[in-house]
Coordinates of C-alpha atoms in Angstrom, one line a residue:
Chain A
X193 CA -4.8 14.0 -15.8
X194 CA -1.3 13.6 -14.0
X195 CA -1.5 16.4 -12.3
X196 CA -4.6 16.1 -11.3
X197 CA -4.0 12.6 -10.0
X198 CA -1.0 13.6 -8.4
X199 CA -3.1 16.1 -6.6
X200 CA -5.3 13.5 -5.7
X201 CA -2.6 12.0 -3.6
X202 CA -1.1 14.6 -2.5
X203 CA -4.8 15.4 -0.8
X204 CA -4.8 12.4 1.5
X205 CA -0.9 13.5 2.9
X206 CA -3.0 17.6 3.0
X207 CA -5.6 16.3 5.4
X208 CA -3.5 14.5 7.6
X209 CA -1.4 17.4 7.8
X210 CA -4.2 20.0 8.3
X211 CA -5.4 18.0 11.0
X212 CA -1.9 18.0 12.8
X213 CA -1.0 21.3 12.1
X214 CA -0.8 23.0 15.0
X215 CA 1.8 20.4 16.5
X216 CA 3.7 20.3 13.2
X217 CA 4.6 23.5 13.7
X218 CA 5.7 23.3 17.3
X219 CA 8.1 20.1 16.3
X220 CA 9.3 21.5 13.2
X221 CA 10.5 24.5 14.8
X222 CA 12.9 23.3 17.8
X223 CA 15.3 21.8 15.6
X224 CA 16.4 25.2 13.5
X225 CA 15.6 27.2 16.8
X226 CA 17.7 24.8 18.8
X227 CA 20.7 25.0 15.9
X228 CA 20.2 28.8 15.8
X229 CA 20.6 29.2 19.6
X230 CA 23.5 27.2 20.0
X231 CA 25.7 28.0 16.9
X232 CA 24.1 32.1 16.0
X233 CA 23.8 33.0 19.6
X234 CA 26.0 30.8 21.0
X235 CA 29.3 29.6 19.3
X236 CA 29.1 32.4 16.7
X237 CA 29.0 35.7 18.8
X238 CA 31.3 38.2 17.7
X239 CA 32.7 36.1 14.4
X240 CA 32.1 37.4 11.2
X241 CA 32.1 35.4 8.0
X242 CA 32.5 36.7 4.5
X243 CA 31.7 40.3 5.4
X244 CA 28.4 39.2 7.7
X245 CA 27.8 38.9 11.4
X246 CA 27.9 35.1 12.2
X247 CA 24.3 34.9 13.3
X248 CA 23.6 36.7 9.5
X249 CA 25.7 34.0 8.1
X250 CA 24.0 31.2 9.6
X251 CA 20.0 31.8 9.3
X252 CA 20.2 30.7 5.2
X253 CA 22.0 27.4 6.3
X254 CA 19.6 27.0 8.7
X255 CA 16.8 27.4 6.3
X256 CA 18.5 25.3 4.0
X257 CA 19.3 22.6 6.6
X258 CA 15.3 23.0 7.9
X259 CA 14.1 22.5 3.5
X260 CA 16.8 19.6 3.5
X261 CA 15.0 17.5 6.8
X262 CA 11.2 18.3 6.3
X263 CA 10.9 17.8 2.7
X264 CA 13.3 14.2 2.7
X265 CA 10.8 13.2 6.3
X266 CA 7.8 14.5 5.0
X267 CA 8.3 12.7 1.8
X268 CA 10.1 9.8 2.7
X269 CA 8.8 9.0 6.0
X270 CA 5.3 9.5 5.0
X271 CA 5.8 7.2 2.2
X272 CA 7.5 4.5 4.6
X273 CA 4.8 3.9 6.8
X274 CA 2.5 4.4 3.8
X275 CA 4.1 1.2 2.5
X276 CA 5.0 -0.9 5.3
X277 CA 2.9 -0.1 7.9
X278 CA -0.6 1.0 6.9
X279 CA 0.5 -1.1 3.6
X280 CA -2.1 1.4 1.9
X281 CA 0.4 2.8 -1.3
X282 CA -0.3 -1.3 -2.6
X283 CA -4.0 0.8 -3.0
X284 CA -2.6 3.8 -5.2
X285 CA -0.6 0.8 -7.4
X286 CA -3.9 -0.8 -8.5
X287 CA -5.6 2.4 -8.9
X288 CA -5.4 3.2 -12.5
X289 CA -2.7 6.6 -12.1
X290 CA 0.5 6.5 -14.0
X291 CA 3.9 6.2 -12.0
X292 CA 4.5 9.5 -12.6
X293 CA 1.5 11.1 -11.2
X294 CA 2.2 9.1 -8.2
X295 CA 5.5 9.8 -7.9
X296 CA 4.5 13.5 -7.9
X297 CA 2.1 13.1 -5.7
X298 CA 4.3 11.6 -3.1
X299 CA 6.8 13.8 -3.4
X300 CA 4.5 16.7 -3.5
X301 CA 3.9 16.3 0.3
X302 CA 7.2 16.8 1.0
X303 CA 7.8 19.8 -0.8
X304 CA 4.7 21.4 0.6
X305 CA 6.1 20.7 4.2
X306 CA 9.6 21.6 3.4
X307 CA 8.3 25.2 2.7
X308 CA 5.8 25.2 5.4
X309 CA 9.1 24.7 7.8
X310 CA 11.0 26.9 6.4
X311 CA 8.3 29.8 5.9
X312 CA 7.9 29.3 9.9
X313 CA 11.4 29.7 10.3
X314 CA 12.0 32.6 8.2
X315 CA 9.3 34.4 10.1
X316 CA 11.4 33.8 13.8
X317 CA 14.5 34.6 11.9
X318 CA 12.9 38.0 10.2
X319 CA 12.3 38.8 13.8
X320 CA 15.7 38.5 15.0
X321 CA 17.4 39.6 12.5
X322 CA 15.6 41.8 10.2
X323 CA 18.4 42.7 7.7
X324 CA 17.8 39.4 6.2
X325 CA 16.1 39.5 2.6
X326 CA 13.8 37.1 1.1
X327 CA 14.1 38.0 -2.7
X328 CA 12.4 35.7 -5.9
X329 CA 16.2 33.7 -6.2
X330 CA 15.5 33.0 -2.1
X331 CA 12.4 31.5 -3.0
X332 CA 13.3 29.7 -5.7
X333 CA 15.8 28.3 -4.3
X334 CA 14.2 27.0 -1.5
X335 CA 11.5 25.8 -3.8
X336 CA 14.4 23.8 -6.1
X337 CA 15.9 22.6 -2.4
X338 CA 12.6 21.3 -1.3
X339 CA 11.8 19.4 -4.3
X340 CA 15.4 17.6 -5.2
X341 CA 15.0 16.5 -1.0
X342 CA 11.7 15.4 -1.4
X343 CA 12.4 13.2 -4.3
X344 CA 15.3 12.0 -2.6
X345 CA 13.0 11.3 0.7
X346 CA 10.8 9.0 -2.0
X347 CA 13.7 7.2 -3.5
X348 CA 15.4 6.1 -0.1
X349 CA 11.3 5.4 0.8
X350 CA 11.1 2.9 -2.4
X351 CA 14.5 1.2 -1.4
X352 CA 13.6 0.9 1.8
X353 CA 13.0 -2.8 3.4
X354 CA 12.1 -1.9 6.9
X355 CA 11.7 1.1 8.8
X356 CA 15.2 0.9 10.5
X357 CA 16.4 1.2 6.6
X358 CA 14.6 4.6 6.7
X359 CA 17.0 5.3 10.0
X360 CA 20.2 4.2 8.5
X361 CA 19.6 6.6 5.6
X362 CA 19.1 9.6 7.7
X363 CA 22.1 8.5 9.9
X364 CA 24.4 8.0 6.7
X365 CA 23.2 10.8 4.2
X366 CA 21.4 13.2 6.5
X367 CA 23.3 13.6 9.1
X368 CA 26.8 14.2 8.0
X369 CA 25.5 16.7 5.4
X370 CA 23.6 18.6 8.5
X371 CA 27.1 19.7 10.0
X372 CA 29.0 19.5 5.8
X373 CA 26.9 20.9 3.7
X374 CA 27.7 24.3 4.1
X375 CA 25.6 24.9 6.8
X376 CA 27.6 26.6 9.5
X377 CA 30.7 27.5 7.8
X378 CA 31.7 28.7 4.8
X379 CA 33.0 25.7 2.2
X380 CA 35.0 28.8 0.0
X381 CA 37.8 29.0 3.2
X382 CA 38.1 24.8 2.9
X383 CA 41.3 23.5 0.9
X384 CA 40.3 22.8 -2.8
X385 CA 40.4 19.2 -2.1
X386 CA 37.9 19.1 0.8
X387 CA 35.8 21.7 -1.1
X388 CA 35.2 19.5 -4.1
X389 CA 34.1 16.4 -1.7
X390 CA 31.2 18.8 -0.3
X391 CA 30.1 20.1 -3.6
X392 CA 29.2 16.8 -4.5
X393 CA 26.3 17.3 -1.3
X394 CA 23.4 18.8 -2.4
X395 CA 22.9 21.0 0.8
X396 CA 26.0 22.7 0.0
X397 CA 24.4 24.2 -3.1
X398 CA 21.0 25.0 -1.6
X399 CA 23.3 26.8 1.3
X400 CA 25.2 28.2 -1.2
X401 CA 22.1 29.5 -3.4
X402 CA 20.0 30.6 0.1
X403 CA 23.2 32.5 1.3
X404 CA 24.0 34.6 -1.4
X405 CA 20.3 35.4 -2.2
X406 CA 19.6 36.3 1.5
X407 CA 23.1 38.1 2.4
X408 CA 22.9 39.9 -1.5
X409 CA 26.0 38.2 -2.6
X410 CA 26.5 37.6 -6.5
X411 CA 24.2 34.6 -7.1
X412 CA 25.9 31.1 -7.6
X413 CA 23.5 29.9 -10.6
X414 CA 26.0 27.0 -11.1
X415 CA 24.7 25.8 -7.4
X416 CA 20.9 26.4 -8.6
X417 CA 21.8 24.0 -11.3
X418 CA 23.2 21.4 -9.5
X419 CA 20.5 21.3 -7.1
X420 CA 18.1 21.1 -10.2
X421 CA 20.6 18.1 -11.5
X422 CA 20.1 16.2 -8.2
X423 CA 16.6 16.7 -8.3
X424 CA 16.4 15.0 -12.1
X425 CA 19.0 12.3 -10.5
X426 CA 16.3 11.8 -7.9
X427 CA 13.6 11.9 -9.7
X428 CA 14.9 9.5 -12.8
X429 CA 16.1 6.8 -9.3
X430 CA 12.7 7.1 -8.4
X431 CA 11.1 5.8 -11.7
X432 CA 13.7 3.2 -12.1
X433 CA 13.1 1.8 -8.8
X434 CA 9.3 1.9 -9.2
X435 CA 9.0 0.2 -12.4
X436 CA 11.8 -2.3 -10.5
X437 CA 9.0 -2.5 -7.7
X438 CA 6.6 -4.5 -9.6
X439 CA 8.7 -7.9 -10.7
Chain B
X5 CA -20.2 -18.0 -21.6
X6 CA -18.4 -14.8 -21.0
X7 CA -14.9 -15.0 -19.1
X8 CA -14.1 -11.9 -16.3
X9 CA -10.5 -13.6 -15.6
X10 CA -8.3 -15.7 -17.7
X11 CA -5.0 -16.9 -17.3
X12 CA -2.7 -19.0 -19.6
X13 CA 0.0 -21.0 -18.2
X14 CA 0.9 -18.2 -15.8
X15 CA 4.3 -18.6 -13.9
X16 CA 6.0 -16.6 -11.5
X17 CA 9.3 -17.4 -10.5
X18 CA 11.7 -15.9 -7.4
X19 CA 15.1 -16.9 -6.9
X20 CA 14.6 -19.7 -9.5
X21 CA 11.7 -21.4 -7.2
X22 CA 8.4 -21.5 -9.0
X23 CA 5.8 -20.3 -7.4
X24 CA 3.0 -20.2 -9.7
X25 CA 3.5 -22.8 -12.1
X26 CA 1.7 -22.8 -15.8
X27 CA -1.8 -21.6 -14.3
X28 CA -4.3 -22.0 -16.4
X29 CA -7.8 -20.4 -14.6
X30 CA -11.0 -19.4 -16.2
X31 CA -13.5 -17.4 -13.9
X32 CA -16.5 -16.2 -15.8
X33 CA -18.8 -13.3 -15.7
X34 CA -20.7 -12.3 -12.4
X35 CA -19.8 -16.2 -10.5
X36 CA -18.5 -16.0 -7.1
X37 CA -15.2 -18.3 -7.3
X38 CA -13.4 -19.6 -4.4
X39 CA -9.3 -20.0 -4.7
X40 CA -8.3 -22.1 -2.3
X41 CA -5.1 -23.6 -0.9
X42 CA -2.6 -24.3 1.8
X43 CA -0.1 -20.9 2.9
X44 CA 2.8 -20.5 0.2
X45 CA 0.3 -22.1 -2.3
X46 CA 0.3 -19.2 -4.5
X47 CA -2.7 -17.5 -4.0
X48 CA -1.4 -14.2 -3.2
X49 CA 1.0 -14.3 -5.9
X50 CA -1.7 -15.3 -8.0
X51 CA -3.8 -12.2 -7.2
X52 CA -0.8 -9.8 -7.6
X53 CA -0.1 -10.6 -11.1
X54 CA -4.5 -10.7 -11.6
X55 CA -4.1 -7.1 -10.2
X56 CA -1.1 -5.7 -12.0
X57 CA 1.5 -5.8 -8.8
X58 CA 3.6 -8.1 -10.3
X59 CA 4.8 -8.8 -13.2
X60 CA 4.1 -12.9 -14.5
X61 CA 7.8 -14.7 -15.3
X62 CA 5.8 -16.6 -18.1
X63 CA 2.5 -16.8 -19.4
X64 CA -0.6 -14.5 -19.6
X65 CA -3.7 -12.9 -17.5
X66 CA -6.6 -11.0 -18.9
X67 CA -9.2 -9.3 -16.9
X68 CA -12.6 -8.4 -18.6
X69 CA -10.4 -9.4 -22.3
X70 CA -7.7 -6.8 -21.1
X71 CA -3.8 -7.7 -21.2
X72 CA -3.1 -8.2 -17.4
X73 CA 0.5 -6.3 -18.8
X74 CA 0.1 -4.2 -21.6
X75 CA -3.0 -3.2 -20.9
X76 CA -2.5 -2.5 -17.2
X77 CA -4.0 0.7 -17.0
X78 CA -7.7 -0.5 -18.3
X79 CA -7.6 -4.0 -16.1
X80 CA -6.9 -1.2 -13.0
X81 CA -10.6 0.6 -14.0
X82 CA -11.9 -3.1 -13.9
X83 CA -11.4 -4.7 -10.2
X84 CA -11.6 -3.4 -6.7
X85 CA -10.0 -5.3 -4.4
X86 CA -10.1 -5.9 -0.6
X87 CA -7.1 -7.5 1.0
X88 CA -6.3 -9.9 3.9
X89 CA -4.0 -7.2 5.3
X90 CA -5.5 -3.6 6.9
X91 CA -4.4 -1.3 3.9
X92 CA -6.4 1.9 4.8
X93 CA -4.8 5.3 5.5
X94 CA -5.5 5.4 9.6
X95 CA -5.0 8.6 10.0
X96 CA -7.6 9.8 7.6
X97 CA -11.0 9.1 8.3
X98 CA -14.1 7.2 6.8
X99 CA -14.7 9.1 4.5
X100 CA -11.7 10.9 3.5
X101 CA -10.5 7.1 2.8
X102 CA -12.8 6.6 0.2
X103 CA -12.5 9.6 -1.4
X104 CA -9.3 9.1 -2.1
X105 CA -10.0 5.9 -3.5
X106 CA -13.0 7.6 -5.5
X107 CA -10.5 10.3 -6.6
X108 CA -7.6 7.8 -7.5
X109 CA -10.6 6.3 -10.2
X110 CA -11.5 9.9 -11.8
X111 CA -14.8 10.1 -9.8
X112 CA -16.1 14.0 -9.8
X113 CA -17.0 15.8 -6.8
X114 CA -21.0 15.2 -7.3
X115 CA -20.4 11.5 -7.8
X116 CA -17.8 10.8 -5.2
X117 CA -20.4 12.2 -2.6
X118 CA -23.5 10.6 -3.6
X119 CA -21.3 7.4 -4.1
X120 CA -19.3 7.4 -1.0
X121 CA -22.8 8.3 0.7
X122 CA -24.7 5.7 -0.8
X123 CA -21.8 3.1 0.0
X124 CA -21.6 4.2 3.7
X125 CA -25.4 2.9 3.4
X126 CA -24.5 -0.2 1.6
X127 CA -22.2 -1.2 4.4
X128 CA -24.4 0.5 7.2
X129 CA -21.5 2.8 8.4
X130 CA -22.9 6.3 7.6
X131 CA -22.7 7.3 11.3
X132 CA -19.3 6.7 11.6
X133 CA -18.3 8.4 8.5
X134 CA -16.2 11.3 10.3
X135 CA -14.1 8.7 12.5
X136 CA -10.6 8.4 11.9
X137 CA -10.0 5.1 11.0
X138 CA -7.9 3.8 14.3
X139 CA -10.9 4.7 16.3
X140 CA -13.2 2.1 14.5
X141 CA -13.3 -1.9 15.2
X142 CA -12.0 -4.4 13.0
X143 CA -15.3 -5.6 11.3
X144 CA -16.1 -2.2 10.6
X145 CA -12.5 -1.2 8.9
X146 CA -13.3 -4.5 7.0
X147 CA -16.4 -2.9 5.8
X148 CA -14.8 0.1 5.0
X149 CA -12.1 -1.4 2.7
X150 CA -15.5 -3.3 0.8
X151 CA -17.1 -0.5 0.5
X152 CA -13.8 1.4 -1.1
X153 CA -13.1 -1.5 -3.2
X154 CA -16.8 -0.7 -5.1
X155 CA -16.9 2.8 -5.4
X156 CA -15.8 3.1 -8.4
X157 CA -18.6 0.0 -9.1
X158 CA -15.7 -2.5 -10.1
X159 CA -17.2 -5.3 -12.9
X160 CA -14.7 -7.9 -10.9
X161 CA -14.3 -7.7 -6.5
X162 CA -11.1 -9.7 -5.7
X163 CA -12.1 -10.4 -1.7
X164 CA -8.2 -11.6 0.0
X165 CA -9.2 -13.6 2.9
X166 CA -12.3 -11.3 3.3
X167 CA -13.7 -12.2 6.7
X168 CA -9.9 -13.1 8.6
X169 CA -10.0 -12.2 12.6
X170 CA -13.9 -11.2 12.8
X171 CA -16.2 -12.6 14.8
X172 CA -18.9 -15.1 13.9
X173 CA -21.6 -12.2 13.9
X174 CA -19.5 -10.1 11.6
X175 CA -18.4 -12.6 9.3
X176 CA -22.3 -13.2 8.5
X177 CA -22.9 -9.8 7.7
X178 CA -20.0 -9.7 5.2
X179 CA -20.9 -12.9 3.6
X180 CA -24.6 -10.7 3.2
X181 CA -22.6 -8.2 1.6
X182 CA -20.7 -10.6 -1.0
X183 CA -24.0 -11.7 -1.9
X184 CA -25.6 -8.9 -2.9
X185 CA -23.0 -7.5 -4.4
X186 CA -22.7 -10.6 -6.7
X187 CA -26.4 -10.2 -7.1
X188 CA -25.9 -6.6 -8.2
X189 CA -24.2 -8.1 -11.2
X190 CA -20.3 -8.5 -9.6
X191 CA -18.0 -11.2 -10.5
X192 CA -16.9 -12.4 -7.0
X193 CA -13.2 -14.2 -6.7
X194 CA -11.8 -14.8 -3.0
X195 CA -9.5 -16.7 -1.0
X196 CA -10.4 -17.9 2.3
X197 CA -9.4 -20.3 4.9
X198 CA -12.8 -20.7 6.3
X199 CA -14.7 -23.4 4.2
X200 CA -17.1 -22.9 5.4
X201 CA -17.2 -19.5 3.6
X202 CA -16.4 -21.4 0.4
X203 CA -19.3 -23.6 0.5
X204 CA -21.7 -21.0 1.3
X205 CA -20.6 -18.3 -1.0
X206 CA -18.8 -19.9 -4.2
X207 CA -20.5 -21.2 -7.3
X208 CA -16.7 -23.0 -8.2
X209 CA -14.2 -23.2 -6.1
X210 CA -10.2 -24.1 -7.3
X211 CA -8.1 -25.7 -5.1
X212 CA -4.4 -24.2 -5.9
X213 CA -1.1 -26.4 -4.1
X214 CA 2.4 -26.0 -4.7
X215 CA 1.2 -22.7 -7.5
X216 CA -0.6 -25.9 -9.8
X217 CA -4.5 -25.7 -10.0
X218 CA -4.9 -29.1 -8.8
X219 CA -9.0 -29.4 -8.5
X220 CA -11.9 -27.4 -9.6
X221 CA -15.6 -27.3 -9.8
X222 CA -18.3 -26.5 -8.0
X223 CA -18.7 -27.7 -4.6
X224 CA -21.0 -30.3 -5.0
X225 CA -18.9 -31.3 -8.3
X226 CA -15.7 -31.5 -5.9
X227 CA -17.5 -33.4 -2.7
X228 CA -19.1 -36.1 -5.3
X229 CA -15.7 -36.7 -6.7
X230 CA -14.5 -37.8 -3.6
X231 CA -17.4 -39.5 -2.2
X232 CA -20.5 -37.3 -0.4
X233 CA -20.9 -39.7 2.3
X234 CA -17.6 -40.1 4.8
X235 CA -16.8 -42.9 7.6
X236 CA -14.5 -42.2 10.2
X237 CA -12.9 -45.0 12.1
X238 CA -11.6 -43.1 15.1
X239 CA -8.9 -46.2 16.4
X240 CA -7.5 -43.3 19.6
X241 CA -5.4 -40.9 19.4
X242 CA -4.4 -39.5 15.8
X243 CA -5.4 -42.5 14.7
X244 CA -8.1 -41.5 12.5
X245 CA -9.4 -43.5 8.9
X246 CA -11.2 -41.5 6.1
X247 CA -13.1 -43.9 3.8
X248 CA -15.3 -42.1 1.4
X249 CA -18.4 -43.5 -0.2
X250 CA -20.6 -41.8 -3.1
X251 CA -23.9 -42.3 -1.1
X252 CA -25.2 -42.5 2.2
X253 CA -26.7 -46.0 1.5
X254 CA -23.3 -47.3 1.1
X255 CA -21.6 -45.6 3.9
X256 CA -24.3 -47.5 5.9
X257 CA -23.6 -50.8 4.8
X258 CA -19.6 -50.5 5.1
X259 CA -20.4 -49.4 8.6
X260 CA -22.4 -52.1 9.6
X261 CA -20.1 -54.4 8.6
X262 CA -18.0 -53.7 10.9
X263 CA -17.4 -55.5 14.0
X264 CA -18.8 -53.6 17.0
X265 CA -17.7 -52.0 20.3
X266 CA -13.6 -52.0 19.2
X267 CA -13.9 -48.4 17.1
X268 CA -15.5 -45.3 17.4
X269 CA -17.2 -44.3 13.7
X270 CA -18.6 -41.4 12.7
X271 CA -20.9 -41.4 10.1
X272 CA -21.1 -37.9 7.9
X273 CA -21.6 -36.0 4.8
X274 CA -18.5 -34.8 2.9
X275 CA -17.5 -31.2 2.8
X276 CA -14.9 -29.4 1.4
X277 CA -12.3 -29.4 3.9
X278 CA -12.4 -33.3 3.1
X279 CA -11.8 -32.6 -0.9
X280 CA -8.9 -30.4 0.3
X281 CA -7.2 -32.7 3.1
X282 CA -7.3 -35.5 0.6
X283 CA -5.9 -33.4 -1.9
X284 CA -3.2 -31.5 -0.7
X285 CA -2.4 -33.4 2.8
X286 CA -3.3 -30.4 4.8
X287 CA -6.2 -28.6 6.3
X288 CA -7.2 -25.2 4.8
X289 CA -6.6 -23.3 7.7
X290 CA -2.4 -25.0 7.6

């Protein structure tokens, strides 16, 4: 019954997005093209990093940076204006679901628009640069990155008061682990200090994991386990703060 | 008689400021009961812990005998509930918006169609059953949210301010609705700051101020507590005097004992908004 509940809500956040597909896509592509353009093509031309071309080097972070943003918006954001403006998730509270199913459910959304981002990506990037691989670790990777941000895009939605709370997350967490989390550089050339600091970001695994698995380096399970440990951090907040919720 | 909501001594507390304070409330099964009261009364508190949204600090609520707490899950299967505030999903449409809701209560694919088909009927919206949401007009997203709050064929409709910011026309058609449904066998309990509503839809009504249950009974019960016949002694400007008098008969004969030509005086029967001015010190709609 959970999980067919949870698919239950996850339907509603399906038909809105079927009908808006077509301009999903458009939107969630310019971001990753706009990064790849102006750090692959343009900062990185004739660098190499760790034995790959630049541009090789940054498509993964990319992807990782694209899982990162659509599954915390389409998760959070959704479930934002879910509560506060159309005020409809007070409806899915009094329906008789557990909290888990509709935790799932929420999060759900964003994990299924994480990989739709992503998958649109990777296709562009397979284009350019066809020496990238896309191997089972890749995927689940991406799949473990998607999830731990979606939960997290339901946790800060949950805390949030207002839609300018939603805002100040992305500006605090979001940003600074777009341009730390291992996204354009490598965090292995970083003093041990500075490294340890961005290990504790989950991006920098799900970089780390993406990377290896696309470039054929050894794989970092150790960074497939810490994503899967911020995902149960996540996912345990997100519990606490909806049992919290009704006082 | 058979009780559909019951409440003992029910509190809720925030920041130390009682809200609801030791409600005790007894709505029985298939009346339509009107909870009334000034803003910040309590009433929306009230139906959040009646629906499981919040917690109570003290006390107890059962819904059809179910533990408003421990037995949240079964009091959820029990009541639908349409509230004061637009809570559909406007980017969905129609009927995607009460299939959800039919999904959300375990309803399989046969019976969510001929359910959400047969409600669409009930609230005569079947030809706008493929428009999103935002494209329809208030009265109709008001129907929309009554017509969600019964698929699932709820023994107990909790109606928040039902008929806020529609029309006159509209508000008719809903009150039609409330009444059938309650016909149909539904236990009926809404707010509303139209007393009109009250008076024309509630068997009992309880008037709730400062979160205590300060009157109830039916209508009639309340006006002929207070007096059914009112004179007012309109002396200009604010200057209005309220006597109340339990008969016609001896309204007229306080009335014509007064001296003439110095006052205007109205001569009326009582209605509710009369029980709750002299009750609480403010009109409903404060």
């Amino acid at each position: 019954m959970t999980i067919i509940d949870a698919y239950s809500i996850l339907w509603a956040d399906l038909m809105v997005l079927k009908r808006r597909m077509a301009r999903y896509l458009v939107t969630t592509l310019i971001s990753p093209l706009l990064y790849l353009v102006a750090f692959g093509w343009g900062l990185g031309r004739g660098i190499s990093v760790d034995g790959a071309s630049y541009f090789e080097f940054v498509v993964p972070g990319i992807i990782a940076l694209t899982a990162m943003n659509s599954s915390f918006n389409g998760a959070g954001t959704r479930l934002n204006v879910d509560r506060l403006f159309f005020k409809s998730f007070d409806e899915c509270l009094m329906a008789p679901v557990s909290p888990l199913s509709l935790l799932l459910g929420k999060a759900m959304i964003g994990v299924v628009r994480g990989l739709i981002s992503s998958a649109a990506f990777m296709i562009v990037a397979l284009l350019i640069a066809p020496a990238f691989s896309v191997d089972p670790l890749f995927l689940v990777s991406l799949l473990v990155t998607c999830l731990a941000f979606a939960f997290l895009g339901v946790l800060a939605a949950l805390l949030a008061k207002s839609h300018e709370d939603m805002a100040t997350f992305g500006s605090l967490i979001l940003l600074p682990m777009t341009f730390l989390g291992g996204t354009f550089f490598s965090v292995s050339q970083l003093p041990d200090a500075l490294k340890f600091a961005l290990y504790a970001l989950p991006l920098t695994h799900s970089s780390t994991c993406l990377r290896a698995a696309a470039l054929g380096q050894p794989f970092p399970w150790e960074s497939l386990l810490a994503i899967g440990s911020f995902w149960l951090v996540f996912f345990v907040g997100c519990n606490l703060v909806l049992k919290r919720a009704s006082i | 008689m058979q009780t559909m909501i019951k409440t003992e001594h029910l509190s809720k507390e925030y920041g130390g400021k009682k809200v609801v304070d030791g409600l005790d409330l007894q709505v029985n099964l298939k009346e339509t009961f009107g909870f009334l009261g000034p803003n910040g009364a309590g009433k929306t508190t009230t139906i959040r812990m009646l629906t499981t949204l919040t917690r109570p600090t003290s006390g107890r609520v059962w819904i059809n005998g179910f533990d408003g707490v421990k037995e949240a899950t079964k009091v959820k299967g029990v009541f639908g509930i349409v509230q004061q505030h637009l809570s559909l999903n406007r980017e969905l449409s129609v009927r995607e918006n009460l299939d959800l809701h039919a999904r959300l209560h375990h309803l399989d694919k046969a019976e969510r169609k001929d359910r959400i088909d047969e409600l669409l009927d009930y609230v005569d919206l079947a030809e706008y059953s493929d428009h999103l949401i935002e494209k329809i007009s208030g009265g109709m997203k008001r129907r929309v949210m009554i017509a969600r709050a019964l698929i699932h064929r709820p023994r107990l409709l909790i109606l928040d301010e039902p008929t806020v910011g529609l029309d006159a026309q509209t508000r008719r058609r809903i009150w039609d609705l409330i009444r059938r449904m309650n016909s149909d066998g539904t236990t009926v309990f809404l707010t509303t700051h139209y007393i009109e509503e009250a008076e024309a839809l509630c068997d009992r009504v309880g008037i709730i101020h400062q979160g205590r249950m300060i009157s109830l009974g039916s209508p009639l019960e309340l006006r002929k507590r207070l007096g059914l016949a009112v004179v007012e002694r309109r002396r200009g400007g604010d200057d209005t005097e309220y006597r109340y008098f339990p008969d016609r008969g001896s309204a007229t004969e306080y009335v014509q004992s007064l001296l003439p030509g110095i006052e205007r005086i109205v001569m009326r029967e009582s209605n509710l908004e009369d029980v709750f001015v002299e009750l609480t010190g403010r009109r409903v709609s404060e």
